């Protein structure tokens, strides 16, 4: 990965007007995929807090065998001393279940993603997208069914892990993110790809926002089963939209032909091809830039997933928040990120014209500030201060991927994104146990200690992207000899 490799090879600077992707005349006419993405992430967030709450309640009633009326007071306003003590007993058990769920939804998808990227390069993006949405639909449907049964009979909360299996086998979020960003790379050019990825991320945030805002109201008016059913219905609508309204982004004459495309998915030479692509020599510092960015994206997910594992438990313990309180806070955070990903990004690009690497570094810097403020927060308003001053943090992910897509050649993007999301999906193997251990160890004296780990990880991401920009500035322009 030395910077001097193949330095004599001509290359375009990152700000060059020469584009590496196909021109607009080569792209099929496509309906936008953002509505389907919005719907699936709506399902994710409409059920996230309610799912954690349901795990806590059933752990209390079934695992610990406590009185239902007493367990129902967990996570509500004006908890008594008895309920607060019960919360401390329940949380370690609940944290373990959430940790295992995170691991199940990470291990298999990480392996699948290494195969899915090269496979989709040959046989198309749409089959993979349909598989991911189908798996998600089945997961929410199973969770809704188990929740429905739990209202009538005592069901151990560990049974909810079964629902995660369908998501894991279909590739999960890892495969979904891989193929969606490959899809975006197929239908965009280098000049508009960064903004398109930012708007895709905004659609993700919008789905999360709507899910967060509606979650507590649906729960208050109905019950947890209805919330999970709403999530399943949302993913089903997205699946129908994809099947009937989204076209394949790869041209028909470029698609591969095979007797059994499913069998082709399990060809391990695809992994060899992927590995060779990601490690091959590239002009100037391109290989080093790609790997520094991949490392930043992996660390980003490590911090994000680890924090998500224990964050609601932290808010309940430190501030006594209910699902409604958390939903409003999460909605505010997402609204700020949507603003940053659209208006904020547009203004900054117009005024200062920074590179994608600088924008990604700015996003990680905002994450550092946010986590640091939350680590020392003693009042609820300080949490809102953190998300307010870090409203640009949402650009870190899409801008990092934009760096990769503008550095790699079009034929390599799918494979590199596959490896990237595989690494991202494996990080919960470390983050979930680490954050769970830290949270349980510091619960009695400093519940917010895990935020210090998060801030440190994001600071490392910030440094990596600064190095990326330094290496980009060291690009050598091609030189030519004058022939007499």
PDB file of C-alpha atoms in Angstrom, residues 226-339:
ATOM      1  CA  UNK A 226     -49.694  -3.114  16.256  1.00  0.00           C
ATOM      2  CA  UNK A 227     -46.416  -1.209  16.074  1.00  0.00           C
ATOM      3  CA  UNK A 228     -44.593  -4.258  14.709  1.00  0.00           C
ATOM      4  CA  UNK A 229     -47.455  -4.931  12.291  1.00  0.00           C
ATOM      5  CA  UNK A 230     -47.152  -1.363  10.992  1.00  0.00           C
ATOM      6  CA  UNK A 231     -43.458  -2.016  10.370  1.00  0.00           C
ATOM      7  CA  UNK A 232     -44.226  -5.207   8.457  1.00  0.00           C
ATOM      8  CA  UNK A 233     -46.885  -3.444   6.354  1.00  0.00           C
ATOM      9  CA  UNK A 234     -44.459  -0.637   5.533  1.00  0.00           C
ATOM     10  CA  UNK A 235     -41.792  -3.053   4.273  1.00  0.00           C
ATOM     11  CA  UNK A 236     -44.410  -4.952   2.267  1.00  0.00           C
ATOM     12  CA  UNK A 237     -45.448  -1.737   0.489  1.00  0.00           C
ATOM     13  CA  UNK A 238     -41.803  -1.012  -0.266  1.00  0.00           C
ATOM     14  CA  UNK A 239     -41.378  -4.520  -1.658  1.00  0.00           C
ATOM     15  CA  UNK A 240     -44.368  -4.096  -3.978  1.00  0.00           C
ATOM     16  CA  UNK A 241     -43.011  -0.721  -5.145  1.00  0.00           C
ATOM     17  CA  UNK A 242     -39.628  -2.271  -5.998  1.00  0.00           C
ATOM     18  CA  UNK A 243     -41.091  -5.249  -7.852  1.00  0.00           C
ATOM     19  CA  UNK A 244     -43.392  -3.205 -10.073  1.00  0.00           C
ATOM     20  CA  UNK A 245     -41.790   0.245 -10.381  1.00  0.00           C
ATOM     21  CA  UNK A 246     -38.008  -0.098 -10.084  1.00  0.00           C
ATOM     22  CA  UNK A 247     -36.037  -1.176 -13.137  1.00  0.00           C
ATOM     23  CA  UNK A 248     -32.726  -3.004 -13.199  1.00  0.00           C
ATOM     24  CA  UNK A 249     -29.852  -0.494 -13.185  1.00  0.00           C
ATOM     25  CA  UNK A 250     -27.526  -2.732 -15.208  1.00  0.00           C
ATOM     26  CA  UNK A 251     -28.264  -2.836 -18.922  1.00  0.00           C
ATOM     27  CA  UNK A 252     -29.763  -6.158 -20.123  1.00  0.00           C
ATOM     28  CA  UNK A 253     -26.906  -6.872 -22.534  1.00  0.00           C
ATOM     29  CA  UNK A 254     -24.423  -6.551 -19.630  1.00  0.00           C
ATOM     30  CA  UNK A 255     -26.192  -9.090 -17.383  1.00  0.00           C
ATOM     31  CA  UNK A 256     -24.660 -12.542 -17.024  1.00  0.00           C
ATOM     32  CA  UNK A 257     -26.443 -15.751 -17.986  1.00  0.00           C
ATOM     33  CA  UNK A 258     -26.440 -18.877 -15.796  1.00  0.00           C
ATOM     34  CA  UNK A 259     -28.553 -22.011 -15.390  1.00  0.00           C
ATOM     35  CA  UNK A 260     -28.879 -21.350 -11.662  1.00  0.00           C
ATOM     36  CA  UNK A 261     -28.172 -17.806 -10.517  1.00  0.00           C
ATOM     37  CA  UNK A 262     -28.704 -18.887  -6.905  1.00  0.00           C
ATOM     38  CA  UNK A 263     -25.922 -21.471  -7.235  1.00  0.00           C
ATOM     39  CA  UNK A 264     -23.663 -18.814  -8.704  1.00  0.00           C
ATOM     40  CA  UNK A 265     -24.081 -16.832  -5.475  1.00  0.00           C
ATOM     41  CA  UNK A 266     -22.102 -19.481  -3.581  1.00  0.00           C
ATOM     42  CA  UNK A 267     -19.097 -19.518  -5.871  1.00  0.00           C
ATOM     43  CA  UNK A 268     -16.205 -18.691  -3.577  1.00  0.00           C
ATOM     44  CA  UNK A 269     -14.063 -17.568  -6.481  1.00  0.00           C
ATOM     45  CA  UNK A 270     -16.190 -14.414  -6.275  1.00  0.00           C
ATOM     46  CA  UNK A 271     -14.519 -13.741  -2.912  1.00  0.00           C
ATOM     47  CA  UNK A 272     -11.102 -14.252  -4.519  1.00  0.00           C
ATOM     48  CA  UNK A 273     -12.049 -11.815  -7.268  1.00  0.00           C
ATOM     49  CA  UNK A 274     -13.279  -9.316  -4.683  1.00  0.00           C
ATOM     50  CA  UNK A 275     -10.076  -9.612  -2.637  1.00  0.00           C
ATOM     51  CA  UNK A 276      -7.858  -9.168  -5.669  1.00  0.00           C
ATOM     52  CA  UNK A 277      -9.815  -6.076  -6.701  1.00  0.00           C
ATOM     53  CA  UNK A 278      -9.554  -4.444  -3.282  1.00  0.00           C
ATOM     54  CA  UNK A 279      -5.827  -5.129  -2.857  1.00  0.00           C
ATOM     55  CA  UNK A 280      -4.572  -4.554  -6.393  1.00  0.00           C
ATOM     56  CA  UNK A 281      -2.113  -1.791  -7.148  1.00  0.00           C
ATOM     57  CA  UNK A 282      -3.605   1.518  -8.229  1.00  0.00           C
ATOM     58  CA  UNK A 283      -2.185   4.803  -9.542  1.00  0.00           C
ATOM     59  CA  UNK A 284      -0.667   7.187  -7.011  1.00  0.00           C
ATOM     60  CA  UNK A 285      -2.189   6.727  -3.548  1.00  0.00           C
ATOM     61  CA  UNK A 286      -5.608   5.433  -4.648  1.00  0.00           C
ATOM     62  CA  UNK A 287      -5.311   2.074  -2.876  1.00  0.00           C
ATOM     63  CA  UNK A 288      -4.250   3.717   0.379  1.00  0.00           C
ATOM     64  CA  UNK A 289      -7.055   6.291   0.092  1.00  0.00           C
ATOM     65  CA  UNK A 290      -9.645   3.551  -0.427  1.00  0.00           C
ATOM     66  CA  UNK A 291      -8.450   1.543   2.567  1.00  0.00           C
ATOM     67  CA  UNK A 292      -8.242   4.548   4.894  1.00  0.00           C
ATOM     68  CA  UNK A 293     -11.826   5.401   3.951  1.00  0.00           C
ATOM     69  CA  UNK A 294     -12.984   1.805   4.440  1.00  0.00           C
ATOM     70  CA  UNK A 295     -11.366   1.830   7.895  1.00  0.00           C
ATOM     71  CA  UNK A 296     -13.196   5.054   8.775  1.00  0.00           C
ATOM     72  CA  UNK A 297     -16.541   3.610   7.647  1.00  0.00           C
ATOM     73  CA  UNK A 298     -15.941   0.448   9.674  1.00  0.00           C
ATOM     74  CA  UNK A 299     -15.075   2.417  12.804  1.00  0.00           C
ATOM     75  CA  UNK A 300     -18.093   4.640  12.205  1.00  0.00           C
ATOM     76  CA  UNK A 301     -20.429   1.635  12.323  1.00  0.00           C
ATOM     77  CA  UNK A 302     -18.582   0.226  15.335  1.00  0.00           C
ATOM     78  CA  UNK A 303     -19.316   3.386  17.302  1.00  0.00           C
ATOM     79  CA  UNK A 304     -22.837   3.814  15.940  1.00  0.00           C
ATOM     80  CA  UNK A 305     -23.956   0.213  16.468  1.00  0.00           C
ATOM     81  CA  UNK A 306     -22.341  -0.048  19.892  1.00  0.00           C
ATOM     82  CA  UNK A 307     -24.000   3.159  21.036  1.00  0.00           C
ATOM     83  CA  UNK A 308     -27.373   2.062  19.680  1.00  0.00           C
ATOM     84  CA  UNK A 309     -27.149  -1.194  21.658  1.00  0.00           C
ATOM     85  CA  UNK A 310     -27.202   0.562  25.034  1.00  0.00           C
ATOM     86  CA  UNK A 311     -28.343   4.126  24.348  1.00  0.00           C
ATOM     87  CA  UNK A 312     -32.014   3.733  25.242  1.00  0.00           C
ATOM     88  CA  UNK A 313     -31.048   1.872  28.405  1.00  0.00           C
ATOM     89  CA  UNK A 314     -28.704   4.760  29.253  1.00  0.00           C
ATOM     90  CA  UNK A 315     -31.432   7.360  28.765  1.00  0.00           C
ATOM     91  CA  UNK A 316     -33.826   5.388  30.943  1.00  0.00           C
ATOM     92  CA  UNK A 317     -31.248   5.048  33.714  1.00  0.00           C
ATOM     93  CA  UNK A 318     -29.609   8.481  33.607  1.00  0.00           C
ATOM     94  CA  UNK A 319     -32.608  10.683  32.829  1.00  0.00           C
ATOM     95  CA  UNK A 320     -35.622   8.452  33.505  1.00  0.00           C
ATOM     96  CA  UNK A 321     -36.873   8.873  29.929  1.00  0.00           C
ATOM     97  CA  UNK A 322     -39.867   7.051  28.524  1.00  0.00           C
ATOM     98  CA  UNK A 323     -40.311   5.791  24.952  1.00  0.00           C
ATOM     99  CA  UNK A 324     -42.149   9.040  24.194  1.00  0.00           C
ATOM    100  CA  UNK A 325     -39.215  11.130  25.475  1.00  0.00           C
ATOM    101  CA  UNK A 326     -36.742   9.092  23.473  1.00  0.00           C
ATOM    102  CA  UNK A 327     -38.894   9.260  20.337  1.00  0.00           C
ATOM    103  CA  UNK A 328     -39.043  13.064  20.457  1.00  0.00           C
ATOM    104  CA  UNK A 329     -35.293  13.290  21.080  1.00  0.00           C
ATOM    105  CA  UNK A 330     -34.500  10.880  18.245  1.00  0.00           C
ATOM    106  CA  UNK A 331     -36.864  12.767  15.929  1.00  0.00           C
ATOM    107  CA  UNK A 332     -35.104  16.044  16.703  1.00  0.00           C
ATOM    108  CA  UNK A 333     -31.715  14.449  16.043  1.00  0.00           C
ATOM    109  CA  UNK A 334     -32.852  13.028  12.703  1.00  0.00           C
ATOM    110  CA  UNK A 335     -34.466  16.328  11.655  1.00  0.00           C
ATOM    111  CA  UNK A 336     -31.166  18.082  12.310  1.00  0.00           C
ATOM    112  CA  UNK A 337     -29.307  15.516  10.193  1.00  0.00           C
ATOM    113  CA  UNK A 338     -31.804  15.856   7.332  1.00  0.00           C
ATOM    114  CA  UNK A 339     -31.220  19.609   7.399  1.00  0.00           C
TER     115      UNK A 339
END
